[in-house]
Short mmCIF file of C-alpha atoms in Angstrom, two decimals:
data_model
loop_
_atom_site.label_atom_id
_atom_site.label_comp_id
_atom_site.label_asym_id
_atom_site.label_seq_id
_atom_site.Cartn_x
_atom_site.Cartn_y
_atom_site.Cartn_z
CA MET A 5 164.72 43.89 127.83
CA PRO A 6 164.52 45.64 124.52
CA GLU A 7 161.61 44.24 122.27
CA ARG A 8 163.78 43.40 119.44
CA SER A 9 166.30 41.38 121.49
CA TYR A 10 166.43 37.55 121.24
CA ILE A 11 165.56 37.33 124.99
CA TYR A 12 162.36 39.27 124.48
CA GLN A 13 161.32 37.32 121.57
CA GLU A 14 161.97 34.00 123.17
CA GLU A 15 160.10 35.20 126.18
CA LYS A 16 157.18 36.02 124.40
CA SER A 17 156.93 32.41 122.80
CA MET A 18 157.65 30.56 126.07
CA PRO A 19 154.34 29.44 127.73
CA GLY A 20 154.09 30.15 131.43
CA PHE A 21 157.03 32.58 131.39
CA LYS A 22 155.82 36.05 132.44
CA ALA A 23 158.78 38.05 133.54
CA SER A 24 158.47 40.74 130.97
CA LYS A 25 154.85 41.07 131.65
CA ASP A 26 155.31 41.25 135.43
CA ARG A 27 153.63 44.40 136.59
CA LEU A 28 154.52 46.69 139.52
CA THR A 29 153.90 50.36 140.38
CA LEU A 30 156.62 52.59 141.90
CA LEU A 31 156.05 55.79 143.45
CA LEU A 32 159.08 58.26 143.41
CA GLY A 33 159.27 61.80 144.76
CA GLY A 34 161.74 64.36 146.13
CA ASN A 35 162.28 68.05 146.88
CA ILE A 36 164.29 70.89 145.16
CA ALA A 37 167.09 70.64 147.61
CA GLY A 38 167.91 66.91 146.32
CA PHE A 39 166.29 65.10 149.12
CA LYS A 40 164.78 61.69 147.68
CA LEU A 41 161.74 59.90 149.38
CA LYS A 42 162.20 56.13 149.94
CA PRO A 43 160.30 54.44 146.96
CA PHE A 44 156.91 53.08 147.34
CA PHE A 45 156.56 49.72 145.65
CA ILE A 46 153.49 47.92 144.81
CA TYR A 47 153.44 44.45 143.56
CA HIS A 48 150.59 41.74 142.90
CA SER A 49 152.08 39.23 145.49
CA GLU A 50 151.76 39.87 149.27
CA ASN A 51 154.56 37.14 150.13
CA PRO A 52 156.61 36.58 146.98
CA GLN A 53 158.70 33.50 147.06
CA ALA A 54 161.88 35.68 146.75
CA PHE A 55 161.06 37.08 150.14
CA LYS A 56 161.72 33.72 152.07
CA ASN A 57 163.69 34.52 155.15
CA VAL A 58 163.63 38.09 154.23
CA ASN A 59 162.32 40.75 156.75
CA ARG A 60 160.47 43.24 154.56
CA HIS A 61 160.94 45.97 156.87
CA THR A 62 164.54 45.92 155.94
CA LEU A 63 163.76 46.36 152.32
CA PRO A 64 164.98 49.84 150.75
CA VAL A 65 161.35 50.43 149.67
CA TYR A 66 158.02 50.54 151.32
CA TYR A 67 156.33 47.36 149.97
CA ARG A 68 152.70 46.89 149.51
CA SER A 69 150.54 44.41 147.39
CA ASN A 70 147.25 44.15 145.69
CA LYS A 71 145.94 41.72 143.05
CA LYS A 72 146.43 44.41 140.10
CA ALA A 73 149.67 45.75 141.54
CA TRP A 74 148.36 49.37 140.98
CA MET A 75 147.97 52.43 142.95
CA THR A 76 144.55 52.85 144.66
CA GLN A 77 143.32 55.63 146.88
CA ALA A 78 143.64 53.48 150.01
CA LEU A 79 147.29 52.69 149.20
CA PHE A 80 148.05 56.32 148.53
CA GLU A 81 146.45 57.57 151.61
CA ASP A 82 148.53 54.77 153.43
CA TRP A 83 151.68 56.22 151.67
CA PHE A 84 150.81 59.73 152.63
CA LEU A 85 150.19 59.03 156.39
CA ASN A 86 152.67 56.20 157.06
CA CYS A 87 155.52 56.90 154.76
CA PHE A 88 155.57 60.43 153.42
CA ILE A 89 154.65 62.26 156.65
CA PRO A 90 157.22 60.38 158.89
CA GLN A 91 160.05 60.76 156.32
CA VAL A 92 159.46 64.48 155.74
CA ARG A 93 158.90 65.24 159.33
CA GLU A 94 162.36 63.70 160.02
CA TYR A 95 163.95 65.55 157.23
CA CYS A 96 162.66 68.90 158.36
CA LEU A 97 163.88 67.88 162.06
CA GLU A 98 167.36 67.04 160.82
CA ASN A 99 167.59 70.19 158.68
CA THR A 100 166.17 72.46 161.42
CA VAL A 101 163.40 73.73 159.18
CA PRO A 102 159.69 74.34 159.87
CA PHE A 103 157.53 71.09 159.21
CA LYS A 104 155.50 73.04 156.52
CA VAL A 105 155.08 71.07 153.38
CA LEU A 106 153.76 71.67 149.92
CA LEU A 107 152.99 68.42 147.95
CA LEU A 108 152.59 68.68 144.27
CA LEU A 109 150.46 65.76 142.44
CA ASP A 110 148.99 65.15 139.25
CA ASN A 111 145.27 64.12 138.75
CA ALA A 112 145.86 60.33 138.65
CA PRO A 113 142.89 58.35 139.51
CA GLY A 114 144.74 56.86 142.63
CA HIS A 115 145.22 60.11 144.24
CA PRO A 116 142.46 60.85 146.61
CA PRO A 117 141.01 64.44 146.43
CA HIS A 118 140.41 64.49 150.24
CA LEU A 119 144.37 64.26 150.80
CA ALA A 120 144.55 68.02 151.56
CA ASP A 121 142.48 67.49 154.81
CA LEU A 122 144.45 64.80 156.36
CA HIS A 123 147.28 66.77 157.89
CA PRO A 124 147.44 70.52 158.84
CA ASN A 125 151.04 71.01 158.04
CA VAL A 126 150.88 69.45 154.47
CA LYS A 127 149.29 71.68 151.77
CA VAL A 128 148.33 69.37 148.78
CA VAL A 129 148.19 70.91 145.28
CA PHE A 130 146.83 69.06 142.38
CA LEU A 131 148.40 70.11 139.05
CA PRO A 132 145.88 71.09 136.27
CA PRO A 133 144.93 68.16 133.91
CA ASN A 134 147.20 67.41 130.95
CA THR A 135 150.23 69.41 132.46
CA THR A 136 152.25 66.42 133.89
CA PRO A 137 154.55 66.27 130.89
CA LEU A 138 155.07 70.05 131.03
CA ILE A 139 155.73 70.98 134.72
CA GLN A 140 155.62 68.01 136.83
CA PRO A 141 159.09 68.00 138.35
CA MET A 142 159.56 64.14 138.35
CA ASP A 143 158.54 64.02 134.65
CA GLN A 144 161.36 66.63 133.65
CA GLY A 145 164.36 64.27 134.03
CA ALA A 146 164.16 62.48 137.33
CA ILE A 147 162.22 59.36 136.34
CA ALA A 148 164.15 59.20 133.02
CA ALA A 149 167.40 59.17 134.85
CA PHE A 150 166.07 56.60 137.22
CA LYS A 151 164.95 54.26 134.42
CA ALA A 152 168.42 54.65 132.74
CA ASN A 153 170.38 53.95 136.00
CA TYR A 154 167.94 50.92 136.56
CA LEU A 155 168.74 49.39 133.06
CA ASN A 156 172.47 50.16 133.40
CA THR A 157 172.56 48.46 136.81
CA THR A 158 170.63 45.37 135.46
CA PHE A 159 172.86 45.03 132.31
CA SER A 160 176.05 45.27 134.46
CA GLN A 161 174.95 42.58 136.80
CA ALA A 162 174.13 40.33 133.82
CA ILE A 163 177.69 40.80 132.45
CA SER A 164 179.17 40.06 135.94
CA ALA A 165 177.21 37.01 136.19
CA THR A 166 177.88 35.64 132.61
CA ASP A 167 181.60 36.56 133.15
CA ALA A 168 181.93 34.92 136.63
CA ASP A 169 180.55 31.54 135.26
CA PRO A 170 180.95 30.58 131.66
CA ASP A 171 178.05 28.07 132.15
CA VAL A 172 175.60 31.01 133.01
CA SER A 173 173.98 32.57 130.03
CA LEU A 174 171.99 35.72 129.73
CA ARG A 175 168.93 33.60 129.39
CA ASP A 176 169.78 32.11 132.82
CA PHE A 177 170.37 35.22 134.27
CA TRP A 178 167.07 36.76 133.39
CA LYS A 179 164.97 33.60 134.32
CA LYS A 180 166.49 34.05 137.88
CA TYR A 181 165.74 37.81 138.03
CA ASP A 182 162.96 38.14 140.75
CA VAL A 183 161.24 40.81 142.51
CA LEU A 184 163.87 40.86 145.33
CA LYS A 185 166.67 41.50 142.76
CA CYS A 186 164.34 44.14 141.19
CA ILE A 187 163.91 46.00 144.37
CA LYS A 188 167.67 46.07 145.16
CA ASN A 189 168.35 47.41 141.76
CA ILE A 190 165.63 50.01 142.00
CA ALA A 191 167.22 51.32 145.30
CA ALA A 192 170.60 51.41 143.57
CA ALA A 193 169.20 53.25 140.58
CA TRP A 194 167.31 55.75 142.74
CA GLU A 195 170.43 56.37 144.71
CA ALA A 196 172.41 57.06 141.56
CA VAL A 197 169.94 60.00 140.54
CA THR A 198 172.04 63.02 141.47
CA LYS A 199 171.20 65.98 143.70
CA LYS A 200 171.93 68.22 140.66
CA CYS A 201 169.21 66.20 138.85
CA MET A 202 166.71 66.61 141.57
CA ASN A 203 167.21 70.36 141.87
CA GLY A 204 167.15 70.86 137.99
CA VAL A 205 163.80 69.03 137.32
CA TRP A 206 162.16 72.07 139.09
CA LYS A 207 163.07 74.34 136.34
CA ASN A 208 159.59 74.49 134.76
CA CYS A 209 157.69 74.79 138.10
CA ALA A 210 159.94 76.78 140.45
CA LYS A 211 162.70 78.27 138.32
CA ARG A 212 163.82 80.97 140.92
CA TYR A 213 164.93 78.14 143.23
CA VAL A 214 166.90 76.05 140.68
CA ASN A 215 170.66 76.45 140.79
CA THR A 216 171.37 77.30 137.15
CA PHE A 217 174.95 77.84 137.93
CA ASP A 218 175.69 74.23 137.97
CA GLY A 219 174.38 73.94 134.42
CA PHE A 220 172.25 70.81 134.80
CA ASP A 221 171.14 69.37 131.49
CA SER A 222 169.15 66.11 131.75
CA GLU A 223 169.46 65.54 128.19
CA ASN A 224 173.35 65.42 128.37
CA GLU A 225 173.32 63.20 131.67
CA LEU A 226 170.77 60.77 130.04
CA GLU A 227 172.92 60.59 126.76
CA MET A 228 175.99 59.55 128.79
CA ILE A 229 173.96 56.72 130.47
CA ARG A 230 172.50 55.74 127.35
CA LYS A 231 175.91 55.15 125.68
CA LYS A 232 176.87 53.00 128.54
CA ILE A 233 173.72 50.83 128.19
CA VAL A 234 174.37 50.45 124.45
CA LYS A 235 177.79 49.23 125.13
CA LEU A 236 176.66 46.90 127.78
CA ALA A 237 173.95 45.67 125.53
CA LYS A 238 176.54 44.71 122.79
CA ASP A 239 178.72 43.09 125.27
CA LEU A 240 175.73 40.94 126.06
CA SER A 241 175.32 40.27 122.52
CA LEU A 242 171.85 41.88 122.37
CA GLU A 243 172.80 43.74 119.21
CA CYS A 244 170.74 46.94 120.34
CA GLU A 245 171.16 50.36 118.85
CA MET A 246 170.76 53.69 120.57
CA GLU A 247 167.17 54.12 119.14
CA GLU A 248 166.10 50.91 120.52
CA ILE A 249 167.47 51.99 124.06
CA GLU A 250 165.80 55.22 123.86
CA GLU A 251 162.56 53.56 123.00
CA LEU A 252 162.77 51.40 125.95
CA LEU A 253 163.63 54.08 128.30
CA ASP A 254 160.98 56.45 126.73
CA LYS A 255 158.10 53.88 126.97
CA GLU A 256 155.20 55.17 128.93
CA SER A 257 153.72 53.21 131.74
CA GLU A 258 150.95 50.63 130.63
CA GLU A 259 147.83 52.28 130.42
CA LEU A 260 144.98 50.87 132.61
CA THR A 261 142.22 49.01 130.47
CA THR A 262 138.72 49.93 130.39
CA GLU A 263 137.90 47.21 132.83
CA ASP A 264 140.72 48.38 135.09
CA LEU A 265 139.45 51.98 135.13
CA ILE A 266 135.86 50.81 135.92
CA ALA A 267 137.14 48.89 138.62
CA LEU A 268 139.15 51.59 140.01
CA GLU A 269 136.14 53.80 139.83
CA GLU A 270 134.06 51.18 141.74
CA GLU A 271 136.64 51.19 144.45
CA LYS A 272 136.64 54.93 144.52
CA VAL A 273 133.06 55.14 144.99
CA ALA A 274 132.98 52.30 147.52
CA GLU A 275 135.73 54.18 149.64
CA GLU A 276 133.83 57.47 149.47
CA GLU A 277 130.47 55.54 150.61
CA ARG A 278 132.42 54.10 153.54
CA ARG A 279 133.86 57.35 154.55
CA GLU A 280 130.53 59.10 154.45
CA ALA A 281 128.81 56.05 156.37
CA ALA A 282 131.59 56.39 159.20
CA VAL A 283 130.71 60.19 159.37
CA GLU A 284 126.94 59.61 159.75
CA MET A 285 127.49 57.05 162.35
CA ALA A 286 129.71 59.36 164.27
CA ASP A 287 126.98 62.09 163.96
CA GLU A 288 124.21 59.83 165.07
CA GLU A 289 125.90 58.31 167.95
CA GLU A 290 125.86 60.37 170.92
CA GLU A 291 129.37 60.51 172.39
CA PRO A 292 129.51 59.24 175.91
CA GLN A 293 130.57 61.59 178.69
CA ARG A 294 134.27 61.17 179.28
CA MET A 295 135.42 60.96 182.76
CA PHE A 296 138.52 59.29 184.62
CA MET A 297 137.65 56.34 186.77
CA THR A 298 140.21 54.93 189.25
CA LYS A 299 139.78 51.42 187.89
CA GLY A 300 140.28 52.47 184.28
CA LEU A 301 143.47 54.67 185.10
CA ALA A 302 145.00 51.80 187.06
CA GLU A 303 144.37 49.39 184.19
CA GLY A 304 145.79 52.11 181.69
CA LEU A 305 148.84 52.56 183.80
CA SER A 306 149.35 48.94 184.18
CA GLN A 307 149.20 48.34 180.40
CA LEU A 308 151.69 51.10 180.12
CA ASN A 309 154.05 49.35 182.40
CA LYS A 310 153.71 46.07 180.67
CA LEU A 311 154.34 47.73 177.18
CA LEU A 312 157.56 49.30 178.43
CA ALA A 313 158.53 45.83 179.85
CA HIS A 314 157.80 44.30 176.41
CA PHE A 315 160.17 46.69 174.57
CA GLU A 316 162.75 46.39 177.35
CA GLY A 317 162.82 42.82 176.62
CA MET A 318 163.66 43.43 173.03
CA ASP A 319 165.82 46.31 173.17
CA PRO A 320 169.67 45.50 173.33
CA ASN A 321 170.48 49.10 173.92
CA ILE A 322 169.96 49.70 177.69
CA GLU A 323 170.76 53.45 177.33
CA ARG A 324 168.29 54.00 174.63
CA PHE A 325 165.53 52.18 176.43
CA SER A 326 166.14 54.11 179.57
CA ARG A 327 165.90 57.45 177.67
CA ILE A 328 162.69 56.34 176.03
CA GLU A 329 161.27 54.97 179.50
CA ARG A 330 161.88 58.45 181.09
CA MET A 331 160.26 60.20 178.01
CA VAL A 332 157.22 58.01 178.24
CA LEU A 333 156.65 58.09 182.13
CA GLY A 334 157.21 61.82 181.88
CA ALA A 335 154.63 62.03 179.31
CA PHE A 336 152.06 59.92 181.29
CA ARG A 337 152.94 61.71 184.62
CA PRO A 338 149.59 63.90 184.38
CA TYR A 339 147.46 60.73 184.27
CA ARG A 340 149.52 59.11 187.12
CA GLU A 341 148.96 62.30 189.22
CA ILE A 342 145.16 62.19 188.40
CA TYR A 343 145.15 58.46 189.41
CA GLU A 344 146.94 59.04 192.81
CA GLU A 345 144.59 62.00 193.77
CA LYS A 346 141.52 60.03 192.91
CA ASN A 347 142.95 56.83 194.81
CA LYS A 348 143.74 59.10 197.83
CA ARG A 349 140.23 60.49 197.63
CA THR A 350 138.78 56.88 197.63
CA ILE A 351 140.83 55.78 200.45
CA GLN A 352 139.77 58.97 202.54
CA THR A 353 136.12 58.36 201.72
CA LYS A 354 136.21 54.77 202.80
CA LEU A 355 138.04 55.53 206.05
CA SER A 356 135.33 58.40 206.90
CA MET A 357 132.52 55.96 206.17
CA PHE A 358 134.13 53.30 208.42
CA MET A 359 134.64 55.83 211.29
CA LYS A 360 131.19 57.43 210.90
CA ILE A 361 128.87 57.03 213.91
CA THR A 362 125.22 56.18 212.95
CA PRO A 363 123.24 58.95 214.55
CA PRO A 364 120.10 57.67 216.56
CA SER A 365 116.78 58.15 215.08
CA THR A 366 115.26 59.68 218.29
CA PRO A 367 117.15 62.21 220.48
CA ALA A 368 118.99 60.57 223.37
CA PRO A 369 121.85 61.59 225.72
CA SER A 370 125.18 60.10 225.08
CA THR A 371 128.21 60.38 227.20
CA SER A 372 130.37 58.44 224.70
CA THR A 373 131.95 59.54 221.27
CA THR A 374 133.35 56.19 220.74
CA MET A 375 132.02 53.49 218.50
CA ASP A 376 130.22 50.59 219.99
CA ASP A 377 132.17 47.40 220.44
CA PRO A 378 130.19 44.64 218.49
CA ASP A 379 131.82 42.14 220.57
CA ASP A 380 130.31 43.49 223.82
CA PRO A 381 126.59 43.02 223.93
CA GLN A 382 125.53 46.23 225.45
CA PRO A 383 121.88 47.61 225.48
CA SER A 384 121.17 49.53 222.34
CA THR A 385 120.27 53.21 222.31
CA SER A 386 118.74 53.15 218.79
CA GLY A 387 115.33 53.37 220.08
CA GLN A 388 114.40 49.94 218.99
#
């Protein structure tokens, strides 16, 4: 809410009411063709009350949490490996382009410097210090458009809620505004950011690939959205002028305190120490010789069959499961062939040992090539 609105002023004076102080971190990104990454959302609560009966895997964001709701190196690495890479790989596959990616990042404390070594198909480039406002594409209009769309969506919902029920005030709406509603509005606001905008924000970084024919002007687009927001604010009796809306939208993210920066640096050092310790342990421990054992292969193939049965029991689409089952069994066929060959050799070895005649310790003539019958007590020719 705008700082000079009565809602904000009352909110500040109400003990225990912290909606405006609720902190979250949001990671947004996209490419010059207009593709937008699914937002990465960090909140201070692992299981908010608003998520009751909600499957977080169905949320329109990647949801993560820590006590401070900030981006740490561990979380950023999680995003890179488990969110960014799968999305971009799928995008390249759908658009039949090679999976070769350039990722531009600023030098924020939460961006791990070793990121460039985590995937051979992704080249990570860190922008020079103090250049983010000048050339970082997302800072050239995409984030501003997103924030404007978010405020426009939220104000529109407030009007709909108050119009639908005369007993519901703006204050009532705002008190019930929780993290789940916030996430839904984030998704709507991010969806509203146009491809033209996502292309145009690269003008200071990769001008030759920007489609200037469309005449993208971030200021004109933002001006139109701001006017809508001012009108909505007046309909809500917030008495906000254009400069107040601009101030709200232009407000920079809250800077980390000295204590926060110290804690973040300590976590960074601890993470580096853990990584170095893991490398040293790997160097010191002699890797055991790897070899296939019949028992190990049998156990592995048995676990594979159990895993397939597990997914078969959950998947309602028989055709999909059958296709995946064929692919998995085909991929593991070389291991099954190794198992069958080793198992065959084991059986042959056991038969050979069973059929083998124990040679006598002293030479003695023998007229029989058959094995002695243990049930027929004949004299022994072993020299005993």
